[in-house]
Each structure stands twice: as C-alpha cells, then as structure tokens.
Amino acid sequence: MSEAEITRAITFTVNGAVTDMHVEERFSLADMLRHCLALTGTHLGCEHGVCGACTVLVDGEAIRSCLMLAVQVDGSDVTTIEGLADEDGRLNRLQQAFSDHHGLQCGFCTPGILMTLSAFLADNPAPDEGHLREALSGNICRCTGYQGIVDAVMDVVAAPAAKAGQ
Amino acid sequence: MKAAAFRYHRADSLAEAGEMLTSLDNARLLSGGQSLMAMMNLRYVIVDHLIDLNPVSELAGISHHDDHFQVGAMTRQRCFLDDDAVAAHSPIFREALGYVGHLQTRNRGTVGGSLAHMDPAAELLGLAALTDADITLSGPNGSRQVAIAEFPQAYMTPDIKVDEILTAVRFNRWPAGHGWDFREFAQRHGDFAVVGVGCLLTLDAAGAIDRAAVVLIGVADGPLRLPAVEAMLLGMLPNADLFRAAGEAARHPEITGDALVTADYRRQLAAVMVRRSLTNAHQRAVQAMNQEHHHV
C-alpha cells in the first residue's frame, strides 16, 4: 500500500447539521468526529469495542464509533454528546440528573454512557433497575461510579413527564 | 491503535461483492465489524482491501417456514433478537441472543459475521449446533450448503473458501411445546462466556424425554454438542438424579483450559450448568404441555 491518503466523499448529518466532506477511507467514525470535525466529546478508550466510551448514535441507534468506518455514515444521521444539550448550552434532563446524582467522577466514560442511555431510554422509557444495569454493561466506568449513574437514570424514569424541561 | 492502511470498497449487491472478492488480493469482507474492526485496530488482521457488505440489502432478513427459518447473513443481531415470530416458535434464540455482546454491538453485529468469525464462545454457533443448522455459502461456481457439524475446521477457522461469501443460515424449528434453556457463566455480563450451555427437549404424553439436544460453547474450538448426554436422556422420566448424572456426563474430554481458567474448572462449571439448564428446560416443557391441555 502507498502511504498516500485515499479519501472518499461523504454527506451526512451530525447533530442536525448537514456535512459534506472528504474523509480518509481508513478513518474510524470516532477519529473523523474528533479530528475532522473537532467534536472531541466522543472519547476513545480501548479502540476495540470493549469500553463503550466512543458510543454515538447513528440513525438513532447506539453504536461503537471506534468499530465503524467514517465512510460508512454516508447518508446517515449521527448524534454525538455535543448534540444532547440545548443550543444555549442548557443540559437535557438526563445530563442534569447525572450532575445532580454525581453520576460522573473523572468523566471520561460519561459521553458514551449518556449516548447509550439516550438510545436505551428512547426504546425503554420505563426500565427496571436490572434492565438498566444490563443496558449499562457495555460501558465501562473505571471510577466504578455505577451507583450514581443508576440513581440518575432511575430519577429521570420516575419523574413525571411534566417536569421535562425544568 | 489504528488499523493499518487499506482500501475500502462498497459492494451494492452480492454479485458485486463476489467479483471484488475474486479480483482483489488480500481482501476481507466487512459485515458488522464488531470483531473484524477490533482485530484490525489491534493489527491482528492487516488487509489490503476491505469489501463492505453493509449496503447489500438482499442479504438481510428472516423468512419463516413450518419446520425452519432462514436468516440472511447481514441480519443485525439486534433485529434477530427483536423478531417476535422467532421468539414465539423458538424462544431459546431470544434468551441466547441477549448474551451476544452488548446492545451497542448487537446494533451493528450480524448473524453471518458472527458465524464466519467463529469465536469459540459465539452464541450463534451454539444455536446453530443445537438446531442442526445449515450454512449457505456463495462462490464463483454457485452456492453450497454446509452442515454446522462440518463447518468448524479449527480454532476460528470455518469451512469458508477464500472466494466464498456466507449468505444465510437455516435454523431448524423444534415442535411447539418443547422445553428450552440457554445460560452462560462470564465474569461480567456481555463478556465472552467461560462456559455457555444451551438445551432443547421434548416430552412424550407420559412425560418421558423423547428428544434432546445439548450444546456447550466457549469450551472448545467450536460448539460442542453432547450426543452421549442426549442419548442418556432419551426415554427417561426426568428427575433430579437424571439431570445430575447428565451434568456429570458433560465433563467432556475436549473441554480445554486457557490463560484464565483450567479445563477442570470448565468441566465442573459444565456439569453444574448442564444440570441446571436441563432442569429449567424440563420445567418449561411441562408448563407448555399443561398450557396445551388447558387449551384443549
């Protein structure tokens, strides 16, 4: 193989913005988000699909962005951690609950956990704790702060919908 | 780490993927990427060409028939798990597929990719072995079927030739009212199983076992069916002693150790888990029979 960069044109949506770019064929989705778009909230821990830190949404589904190629999101809708808060920077309910319940310590795993839970709660609005913990099993927190994370989610699940946006 | 440089090729049809596979040197097929991309990132696998099967929609989907169901290779594990028809006639699939990786990896990971990767702990290989599945491979000279018993050649080496593409798997259905159980022991949920057990059984009108299938995963190069255990169950009225003896008979000589656990430890786990698995499968079969009587 030559060392020359081989790129491919792709068009996709990221956090609501239509994006056209030429991306190196060998780039992972995570590397493209971080290095080409400066969306550095997506973190890379293991780069082999185990830790879950790089989780983003592609067409609404949580996936490992270290195991998907950037060229594969051509035509897709991508949401990253930067897409969760309001445009004015106000945290969404889940993010606020993480803050309220000390659901993060060092914070490295937090973006991946929030993206996993965003997709999970969209599919399962009222999970029990066991189901939630199973959904969290694909995200590793080495501060071992799972209790605060679970508390935060169960609070969001228990809160009446009317409180949304407060 | 990052994958070594490669060229990316998007296949839009099975025929196009086949042509690429024949014409490109040192090429690999990319399905869900949940194992291959990890191995490429670790540089265990270095390829010159990657042929992406994800756009090949003709390879995705599940078709249901009276005695079997056929699953396209590019069917996502998540779609397979969520399929209500499969869960209704073959409930062991939903129980087992819940152990496949995590929800993020099941969203991308495919049925065919898992079979072709042939990790010893792959739940899908266990399910294939349990249901005497046939795997369809497409090559330059047409397609061929391989029985799951003949599919594993060696560690992580399935019977797939370099110019062949795994296109589908046909799982055989068990009759309504069968009992089932799938369980794993792993250090954490979603980790590769130290031992996994699956079993299916049916009871005759008198309550004796008239058909049984038992498989272990994660213990040998491929899924390990236990014909000796199955044979000792046939014609027997189930009780705790029978299932204890069946568990003891599951201490198979081919069960191996690895860097983390010894073979003896795995055999002990297999004995306990086969006993518990058969016990639960039997309870479910009894429940299913009682429900049928209730309906009549």
Short mmCIF file of C-alpha atoms in Angstrom, two decimals:
data_model
loop_
_atom_site.label_atom_id
_atom_site.label_comp_id
_atom_site.label_asym_id
_atom_site.label_seq_id
_atom_site.Cartn_x
_atom_site.Cartn_y
_atom_site.Cartn_z
CA MET A 1 0.00 0.00 0.00
CA SER A 2 1.21 3.51 -0.71
CA GLU A 3 1.24 5.98 2.14
CA ALA A 4 -0.80 8.47 0.15
CA GLU A 5 -4.08 9.40 1.79
CA ILE A 6 -7.02 7.89 -0.04
CA THR A 7 -10.22 9.76 0.60
CA ARG A 8 -13.87 9.35 -0.26
CA ALA A 9 -16.63 11.97 -0.41
CA ILE A 10 -19.46 11.53 2.10
CA THR A 11 -22.55 13.51 3.07
CA PHE A 12 -24.21 13.01 6.43
CA THR A 13 -25.93 14.86 9.23
CA VAL A 14 -24.18 15.42 12.54
CA ASN A 15 -26.18 16.91 15.42
CA GLY A 16 -28.65 18.29 12.90
CA ALA A 17 -26.10 19.94 10.58
CA VAL A 18 -25.67 18.58 7.05
CA THR A 19 -21.98 17.91 6.49
CA ASP A 20 -20.09 17.26 3.24
CA MET A 21 -16.52 16.14 3.50
CA HIS A 22 -13.72 14.07 2.07
CA VAL A 23 -12.57 11.56 4.63
CA GLU A 24 -9.73 9.07 4.64
CA GLU A 25 -11.06 5.57 3.95
CA ARG A 26 -9.20 4.12 6.91
CA PHE A 27 -10.58 6.63 9.44
CA SER A 28 -12.91 5.30 12.10
CA LEU A 29 -16.07 7.30 12.72
CA ALA A 30 -14.61 8.32 16.09
CA ASP A 31 -11.41 9.67 14.54
CA MET A 32 -13.35 11.56 11.88
CA LEU A 33 -15.60 13.17 14.51
CA ARG A 34 -12.66 14.15 16.69
CA HIS A 35 -10.02 15.10 14.12
CA CYS A 36 -12.02 16.39 11.15
CA LEU A 37 -14.98 17.98 12.97
CA ALA A 38 -13.35 18.78 16.35
CA LEU A 39 -16.22 17.03 18.14
CA THR A 40 -13.89 15.86 20.89
CA GLY A 41 -16.64 14.97 23.34
CA THR A 42 -16.62 11.47 21.82
CA HIS A 43 -13.85 9.72 23.74
CA LEU A 44 -11.68 6.81 22.69
CA GLY A 45 -10.71 4.36 25.41
CA CYS A 46 -9.85 0.92 24.10
CA GLU A 47 -10.42 1.27 20.34
CA HIS A 48 -11.54 -2.34 20.12
CA GLY A 49 -15.17 -2.16 21.09
CA VAL A 50 -14.98 -3.08 24.75
CA CYS A 51 -15.10 0.11 26.83
CA GLY A 52 -18.04 1.94 25.25
CA ALA A 53 -16.56 5.44 25.71
CA CYS A 54 -16.89 6.16 21.98
CA THR A 55 -20.62 5.34 21.77
CA VAL A 56 -22.59 7.67 19.46
CA LEU A 57 -25.96 7.40 17.77
CA VAL A 58 -26.21 6.51 14.08
CA ASP A 59 -29.78 6.79 12.81
CA GLY A 60 -30.90 6.76 16.43
CA GLU A 61 -29.10 3.58 17.44
CA ALA A 62 -26.19 3.42 19.86
CA ILE A 63 -23.05 2.09 18.19
CA ARG A 64 -19.30 1.93 18.84
CA SER A 65 -17.73 4.68 16.76
CA CYS A 66 -14.31 3.00 17.02
CA LEU A 67 -15.66 -0.04 15.14
CA MET A 68 -17.45 1.81 12.35
CA LEU A 69 -15.68 3.48 9.47
CA ALA A 70 -16.33 7.14 8.79
CA VAL A 71 -17.16 6.34 5.16
CA GLN A 72 -19.99 4.10 6.38
CA VAL A 73 -22.05 7.01 7.75
CA ASP A 74 -22.58 8.39 4.25
CA GLY A 75 -26.29 9.25 4.15
CA SER A 76 -26.81 8.69 7.89
CA ASP A 77 -27.87 10.86 10.81
CA VAL A 78 -25.21 10.98 13.55
CA THR A 79 -25.73 12.33 17.07
CA THR A 80 -22.81 12.89 19.43
CA ILE A 81 -22.62 14.08 23.02
CA GLU A 82 -22.41 17.65 21.68
CA GLY A 83 -25.94 17.20 20.32
CA LEU A 84 -27.64 16.47 23.64
CA ALA A 85 -27.75 19.88 25.31
CA ASP A 86 -29.87 22.79 24.06
CA GLU A 87 -28.32 25.32 21.71
CA ASP A 88 -27.95 27.69 24.63
CA GLY A 89 -25.96 25.05 26.49
CA ARG A 90 -28.66 24.03 28.95
CA LEU A 91 -28.26 20.35 29.89
CA ASN A 92 -31.01 17.91 28.96
CA ARG A 93 -32.85 16.01 31.70
CA LEU A 94 -30.53 13.03 31.66
CA GLN A 95 -27.39 15.18 31.75
CA GLN A 96 -28.82 17.28 34.59
CA ALA A 97 -29.70 14.14 36.53
CA PHE A 98 -26.10 12.91 36.15
CA SER A 99 -24.94 16.21 37.64
CA ASP A 100 -27.50 16.06 40.47
CA HIS A 101 -26.70 12.46 41.42
CA HIS A 102 -22.90 12.56 41.00
CA GLY A 103 -23.26 10.22 38.06
CA LEU A 104 -19.77 11.14 36.87
CA GLN A 105 -16.39 11.24 38.56
CA CYS A 106 -13.47 11.67 36.14
CA GLY A 107 -15.99 11.99 33.30
CA PHE A 108 -14.07 10.07 30.64
CA CYS A 109 -16.74 7.41 30.16
CA THR A 110 -19.66 9.83 30.59
CA PRO A 111 -20.27 10.80 26.93
CA GLY A 112 -20.51 7.15 25.90
CA ILE A 113 -22.80 6.33 28.80
CA LEU A 114 -25.09 9.27 28.04
CA MET A 115 -25.35 8.28 24.37
CA THR A 116 -26.04 4.63 25.26
CA LEU A 117 -28.73 5.69 27.72
CA SER A 118 -30.28 8.19 25.29
CA ALA A 119 -30.96 5.38 22.84
CA PHE A 120 -31.91 2.91 25.57
CA LEU A 121 -34.46 5.25 27.19
CA ALA A 122 -35.96 6.12 23.81
CA ASP A 123 -36.68 2.40 23.32
CA ASN A 124 -37.45 1.64 27.00
CA PRO A 125 -38.95 4.71 28.72
CA ALA A 126 -39.66 2.86 31.98
CA PRO A 127 -36.95 0.23 32.60
CA ASP A 128 -36.48 -1.51 35.93
CA GLU A 129 -33.07 -1.31 37.57
CA GLY A 130 -31.99 -4.76 36.41
CA HIS A 131 -32.78 -3.97 32.80
CA LEU A 132 -30.96 -0.65 33.12
CA ARG A 133 -27.86 -2.26 34.58
CA GLU A 134 -27.81 -4.76 31.72
CA ALA A 135 -28.02 -1.88 29.23
CA LEU A 136 -25.10 -0.22 31.03
CA SER A 137 -22.98 -3.37 30.80
CA GLY A 138 -21.44 -2.24 27.52
CA ASN A 139 -19.95 0.89 29.09
CA ILE A 140 -17.05 0.60 31.48
CA CYS A 141 -16.55 3.22 34.23
CA ARG A 142 -13.19 2.72 35.90
CA CYS A 143 -14.05 5.15 38.70
CA THR A 144 -16.70 2.46 39.38
CA GLY A 145 -19.36 5.11 39.82
CA TYR A 146 -22.23 2.99 38.61
CA GLN A 147 -24.46 3.64 41.64
CA GLY A 148 -24.71 7.37 40.94
CA ILE A 149 -25.36 6.64 37.27
CA VAL A 150 -28.16 4.23 38.09
CA ASP A 151 -29.64 6.70 40.59
CA ALA A 152 -29.62 9.44 37.97
CA VAL A 153 -31.42 7.32 35.38
CA MET A 154 -33.98 5.95 37.81
CA ASP A 155 -34.73 9.54 38.87
CA VAL A 156 -35.33 10.54 35.23
CA VAL A 157 -37.52 7.48 34.73
CA ALA A 158 -39.53 8.16 37.90
CA ALA A 159 -40.01 11.90 37.31
CA PRO A 160 -43.34 12.86 35.75
CA ALA A 161 -43.08 13.87 32.13
CA ALA A 162 -44.42 17.31 33.10
CA LYS A 163 -41.08 18.00 34.77
CA ALA A 164 -39.28 17.65 31.46
CA GLY A 165 -37.56 20.87 30.53
CA GLN A 166 -37.43 22.21 34.07
CA MET B 1 -4.44 1.55 17.98
CA LYS B 2 -5.47 2.34 14.42
CA ALA B 3 -5.97 -0.09 11.58
CA ALA B 4 -3.16 -0.39 9.04
CA ALA B 5 -3.92 1.34 5.74
CA PHE B 6 -6.39 -0.40 3.45
CA ARG B 7 -8.65 0.42 0.51
CA TYR B 8 -12.38 0.49 1.13
CA HIS B 9 -14.80 -0.97 -1.41
CA ARG B 10 -18.55 -0.57 -1.13
CA ALA B 11 -20.47 -3.56 -2.52
CA ASP B 12 -24.03 -2.83 -3.55
CA SER B 13 -25.00 -6.41 -4.40
CA LEU B 14 -23.93 -9.96 -3.62
CA ALA B 15 -22.71 -10.35 -7.21
CA GLU B 16 -20.58 -7.23 -6.93
CA ALA B 17 -19.12 -8.38 -3.60
CA GLY B 18 -18.30 -11.73 -5.17
CA GLU B 19 -16.50 -10.10 -8.10
CA MET B 20 -14.49 -7.91 -5.75
CA LEU B 21 -13.56 -10.89 -3.58
CA THR B 22 -12.32 -12.80 -6.63
CA SER B 23 -10.37 -9.93 -8.17
CA LEU B 24 -8.77 -8.22 -5.14
CA ASP B 25 -5.73 -9.62 -3.36
CA ASN B 26 -5.64 -9.89 0.44
CA ALA B 27 -9.24 -8.75 0.71
CA ARG B 28 -11.66 -9.31 3.60
CA LEU B 29 -15.41 -8.96 3.78
CA LEU B 30 -16.73 -6.42 6.28
CA SER B 31 -20.11 -7.19 7.81
CA GLY B 32 -20.99 -5.67 11.19
CA GLY B 33 -17.32 -5.07 12.01
CA GLN B 34 -17.75 -5.80 15.71
CA SER B 35 -14.93 -8.35 15.64
CA LEU B 36 -13.06 -7.60 12.40
CA MET B 37 -12.65 -3.85 13.01
CA ALA B 38 -11.41 -4.56 16.55
CA MET B 39 -8.87 -7.05 15.20
CA MET B 40 -7.81 -4.59 12.50
CA ASN B 41 -7.42 -1.82 15.08
CA LEU B 42 -5.21 -4.16 17.12
CA ARG B 43 -3.40 -5.10 13.88
CA TYR B 44 -4.06 -8.79 14.44
CA VAL B 45 -5.59 -8.52 10.97
CA ILE B 46 -3.99 -6.46 8.21
CA VAL B 47 -5.76 -6.33 4.87
CA ASP B 48 -5.17 -4.50 1.61
CA HIS B 49 -8.84 -4.34 0.67
CA LEU B 50 -12.00 -4.22 2.72
CA ILE B 51 -15.26 -5.11 0.95
CA ASP B 52 -18.23 -3.62 2.76
CA LEU B 53 -21.33 -5.85 2.68
CA ASN B 54 -23.48 -3.42 4.67
CA PRO B 55 -25.20 -1.92 1.60
CA VAL B 56 -26.18 -5.40 0.31
CA SER B 57 -29.80 -5.39 1.46
CA GLU B 58 -30.57 -8.70 -0.28
CA LEU B 59 -28.50 -10.42 2.45
CA ALA B 60 -30.63 -9.11 5.35
CA GLY B 61 -33.91 -10.50 6.59
CA ILE B 62 -35.61 -13.50 8.18
CA SER B 63 -38.02 -15.85 6.42
CA HIS B 64 -40.25 -18.25 8.38
CA HIS B 65 -41.29 -21.73 7.31
CA ASP B 66 -43.13 -24.60 9.01
CA ASP B 67 -40.07 -26.56 10.03
CA HIS B 68 -37.26 -24.00 9.78
CA PHE B 69 -36.39 -20.35 9.42
CA GLN B 70 -33.75 -18.78 7.24
CA VAL B 71 -31.70 -15.79 8.38
CA GLY B 72 -29.76 -13.65 5.93
CA ALA B 73 -26.10 -13.14 6.76
CA MET B 74 -26.40 -9.35 7.10
CA THR B 75 -29.33 -9.52 9.52
CA ARG B 76 -28.32 -7.48 12.56
CA GLN B 77 -28.15 -9.44 15.80
CA ARG B 78 -30.47 -6.85 17.30
CA CYS B 79 -33.13 -7.45 14.60
CA PHE B 80 -32.83 -11.18 15.16
CA LEU B 81 -33.25 -10.74 18.91
CA ASP B 82 -36.25 -8.43 18.43
CA ASP B 83 -38.04 -10.74 15.96
CA ASP B 84 -41.28 -11.73 17.69
CA ALA B 85 -42.01 -14.65 15.38
CA VAL B 86 -38.66 -16.26 16.21
CA ALA B 87 -39.22 -15.64 19.91
CA ALA B 88 -42.65 -17.26 19.66
CA HIS B 89 -41.68 -20.51 17.93
CA SER B 90 -38.03 -20.74 19.04
CA PRO B 91 -37.76 -18.85 22.35
CA ILE B 92 -34.22 -20.03 23.07
CA PHE B 93 -32.99 -17.61 20.41
CA ARG B 94 -34.07 -14.50 22.30
CA GLU B 95 -32.71 -15.94 25.53
CA ALA B 96 -29.32 -16.67 23.92
CA LEU B 97 -29.03 -13.54 21.78
CA GLY B 98 -29.31 -11.40 24.90
CA TYR B 99 -25.85 -12.71 25.78
CA VAL B 100 -24.29 -11.59 22.45
CA GLY B 101 -22.02 -8.66 23.28
CA HIS B 102 -23.93 -5.54 24.32
CA LEU B 103 -26.78 -3.58 22.81
CA GLN B 104 -24.34 -1.28 21.01
CA THR B 105 -22.53 -4.19 19.35
CA ARG B 106 -25.78 -6.04 18.56
CA ASN B 107 -26.98 -2.94 16.71
CA ARG B 108 -24.14 -3.43 14.19
CA GLY B 109 -23.08 -7.05 14.59
CA THR B 110 -24.58 -9.50 12.11
CA VAL B 111 -25.65 -13.12 12.22
CA GLY B 112 -23.39 -14.11 9.32
CA GLY B 113 -20.44 -12.15 10.65
CA SER B 114 -20.59 -13.96 13.96
CA LEU B 115 -20.77 -17.38 12.27
CA ALA B 116 -17.91 -16.58 9.89
CA HIS B 117 -15.72 -15.14 12.65
CA MET B 118 -16.24 -18.37 14.61
CA ASP B 119 -15.25 -17.27 18.06
CA PRO B 120 -15.43 -20.36 20.31
CA ALA B 121 -17.81 -18.54 22.65
CA ALA B 122 -20.20 -17.34 19.91
CA GLU B 123 -23.79 -17.90 20.97
CA LEU B 124 -24.95 -18.06 17.35
CA LEU B 125 -22.72 -21.06 16.66
CA GLY B 126 -24.20 -22.77 19.71
CA LEU B 127 -27.72 -22.09 18.46
CA ALA B 128 -26.77 -23.40 15.03
CA ALA B 129 -25.34 -26.58 16.54
CA LEU B 130 -28.39 -27.06 18.74
CA THR B 131 -30.79 -26.84 15.80
CA ASP B 132 -28.61 -28.76 13.27
CA ALA B 133 -28.43 -25.66 11.11
CA ASP B 134 -27.16 -25.46 7.54
CA ILE B 135 -24.99 -22.60 6.35
CA THR B 136 -25.18 -21.32 2.78
CA LEU B 137 -22.00 -20.14 1.05
CA SER B 138 -21.91 -18.36 -2.29
CA GLY B 139 -18.88 -18.75 -4.55
CA PRO B 140 -17.86 -18.17 -8.17
CA ASN B 141 -19.40 -21.53 -9.18
CA GLY B 142 -22.67 -21.14 -7.33
CA SER B 143 -23.70 -21.81 -3.78
CA ARG B 144 -23.27 -24.75 -1.45
CA GLN B 145 -24.64 -25.82 1.91
CA VAL B 146 -22.52 -26.82 4.87
CA ALA B 147 -23.97 -28.60 7.89
CA ILE B 148 -23.00 -26.88 11.12
CA ALA B 149 -21.31 -30.08 12.31
CA GLU B 150 -18.88 -29.81 9.36
CA PHE B 151 -18.47 -26.02 9.50
CA PRO B 152 -15.70 -25.62 12.13
CA GLN B 153 -12.31 -26.72 10.75
CA ALA B 154 -10.04 -25.48 13.54
CA TYR B 155 -9.80 -22.63 16.03
CA MET B 156 -11.57 -19.62 14.46
CA THR B 157 -11.36 -21.35 11.09
CA PRO B 158 -14.71 -22.14 9.45
CA ASP B 159 -15.19 -24.04 6.20
CA ILE B 160 -15.35 -20.94 4.01
CA LYS B 161 -13.08 -20.76 0.96
CA VAL B 162 -11.27 -17.51 0.15
CA ASP B 163 -13.65 -16.70 -2.71
CA GLU B 164 -16.84 -17.63 -0.86
CA ILE B 165 -19.36 -15.43 0.97
CA LEU B 166 -21.56 -16.70 3.79
CA THR B 167 -25.03 -15.61 2.68
CA ALA B 168 -27.55 -17.26 5.01
CA VAL B 169 -28.14 -19.77 7.78
CA ARG B 170 -31.09 -22.11 8.06
CA PHE B 171 -32.10 -22.97 11.63
CA ASN B 172 -34.46 -25.92 12.15
CA ARG B 173 -37.50 -25.36 14.34
CA TRP B 174 -38.43 -27.64 17.22
CA PRO B 175 -42.07 -28.69 17.69
CA ALA B 176 -44.44 -26.50 19.67
CA GLY B 177 -44.30 -27.25 23.37
CA HIS B 178 -40.59 -28.03 23.53
CA GLY B 179 -38.55 -27.01 26.54
CA TRP B 180 -35.54 -24.76 26.21
CA ASP B 181 -32.80 -23.09 28.23
CA PHE B 182 -29.71 -21.05 27.47
CA ARG B 183 -27.31 -19.76 30.10
CA GLU B 184 -23.74 -18.56 30.44
CA PHE B 185 -21.18 -18.03 33.12
CA ALA B 186 -18.98 -15.00 32.46
CA GLN B 187 -17.01 -12.66 34.69
CA ARG B 188 -19.22 -9.74 33.65
CA HIS B 189 -22.42 -9.58 31.61
CA GLY B 190 -21.52 -9.47 27.93
CA ASP B 191 -18.03 -10.88 28.36
CA PHE B 192 -17.09 -13.99 26.44
CA ALA B 193 -18.58 -16.95 28.28
CA VAL B 194 -16.26 -19.12 30.36
CA VAL B 195 -18.91 -21.76 29.70
CA GLY B 196 -22.23 -21.44 27.91
CA VAL B 197 -24.94 -24.13 27.78
CA GLY B 198 -27.96 -24.48 25.55
CA CYS B 199 -30.50 -27.27 25.56
CA LEU B 200 -33.76 -28.22 23.89
CA LEU B 201 -36.01 -31.15 24.80
CA THR B 202 -39.45 -32.56 24.13
CA LEU B 203 -41.61 -34.84 26.29
CA ASP B 204 -43.96 -37.61 25.21
CA ALA B 205 -47.51 -37.97 26.54
CA ALA B 206 -46.23 -39.91 29.56
CA GLY B 207 -43.75 -37.17 30.41
CA ALA B 208 -40.62 -39.04 29.29
CA ILE B 209 -37.97 -37.25 27.25
CA ASP B 210 -38.32 -38.24 23.60
CA ARG B 211 -35.87 -35.81 22.04
CA ALA B 212 -32.96 -33.79 23.44
CA ALA B 213 -30.16 -31.56 22.21
CA VAL B 214 -27.43 -30.18 24.46
CA VAL B 215 -24.54 -27.93 23.45
CA LEU B 216 -21.62 -26.25 25.20
CA ILE B 217 -19.94 -23.08 23.91
CA GLY B 218 -16.72 -21.37 24.91
CA VAL B 219 -15.09 -24.67 25.86
CA ALA B 220 -13.52 -25.93 22.61
CA ASP B 221 -12.65 -24.70 19.10
CA GLY B 222 -16.28 -24.85 18.02
CA PRO B 223 -19.64 -25.51 19.62
CA LEU B 224 -19.60 -28.89 21.39
CA ARG B 225 -22.76 -30.97 21.03
CA LEU B 226 -23.02 -33.67 23.69
CA PRO B 227 -24.54 -36.75 21.97
CA ALA B 228 -23.71 -39.03 24.91
CA VAL B 229 -25.66 -36.77 27.27
CA GLU B 230 -28.55 -36.57 24.81
CA ALA B 231 -28.63 -40.38 24.44
CA MET B 232 -28.80 -41.00 28.19
CA LEU B 233 -31.85 -38.71 28.45
CA LEU B 234 -33.93 -40.41 25.77
CA GLY B 235 -36.89 -42.41 27.03
CA MET B 236 -36.23 -41.37 30.62
CA LEU B 237 -38.66 -39.82 33.06
CA PRO B 238 -36.93 -36.63 34.22
CA ASN B 239 -35.88 -36.26 37.83
CA ALA B 240 -33.07 -34.64 39.79
CA ASP B 241 -30.88 -37.76 39.67
CA LEU B 242 -31.15 -37.99 35.90
CA PHE B 243 -30.14 -34.38 35.40
CA ARG B 244 -27.30 -34.69 37.91
CA ALA B 245 -25.98 -37.71 36.00
CA ALA B 246 -26.38 -35.82 32.72
CA GLY B 247 -24.34 -32.97 34.16
CA GLU B 248 -21.58 -35.36 35.21
CA ALA B 249 -21.56 -36.79 31.69
CA ALA B 250 -20.98 -33.27 30.34
CA ARG B 251 -17.36 -33.29 31.63
CA HIS B 252 -16.22 -33.79 28.04
CA PRO B 253 -12.55 -34.61 27.29
CA GLU B 254 -12.43 -31.94 24.55
CA ILE B 255 -13.14 -29.15 27.04
CA THR B 256 -9.98 -27.05 27.21
CA GLY B 257 -8.43 -24.54 29.58
CA ASP B 258 -6.97 -21.16 28.66
CA ALA B 259 -4.95 -18.37 30.25
CA LEU B 260 -7.78 -17.58 32.69
CA VAL B 261 -9.32 -20.90 33.70
CA THR B 262 -8.28 -24.56 33.75
CA ALA B 263 -10.02 -27.34 31.84
CA ASP B 264 -11.08 -28.93 35.13
CA TYR B 265 -12.73 -25.71 36.23
CA ARG B 266 -14.63 -25.55 32.93
CA ARG B 267 -15.70 -29.20 33.32
CA GLN B 268 -17.00 -28.51 36.81
CA LEU B 269 -18.93 -25.49 35.50
CA ALA B 270 -20.26 -27.54 32.59
CA ALA B 271 -21.53 -30.26 34.94
CA VAL B 272 -23.38 -27.77 37.15
CA MET B 273 -24.72 -25.67 34.30
CA VAL B 274 -25.92 -28.61 32.19
CA ARG B 275 -27.82 -29.92 35.24
CA ARG B 276 -29.45 -26.55 35.89
CA SER B 277 -30.12 -25.93 32.21
CA LEU B 278 -31.86 -29.29 31.70
CA THR B 279 -33.86 -28.80 34.88
CA ASN B 280 -35.18 -25.45 33.65
CA ALA B 281 -35.81 -26.70 30.11
CA HIS B 282 -37.82 -29.59 31.55
CA GLN B 283 -39.91 -27.23 33.72
CA ARG B 284 -40.66 -25.12 30.67
CA ALA B 285 -41.68 -28.17 28.64
CA VAL B 286 -44.04 -29.26 31.44
CA GLN B 287 -45.54 -25.76 31.56
CA ALA B 288 -46.00 -25.77 27.80
CA MET B 289 -47.72 -29.19 27.95
CA ASN B 290 -50.02 -28.04 30.76
CA GLN B 291 -50.97 -24.96 28.76
CA GLU B 292 -51.79 -27.10 25.73
CA HIS B 293 -54.01 -29.37 27.87
CA HIS B 294 -55.67 -26.29 29.27
CA HIS B 295 -56.49 -25.06 25.77
CA VAL B 296 -57.90 -28.47 24.79
#
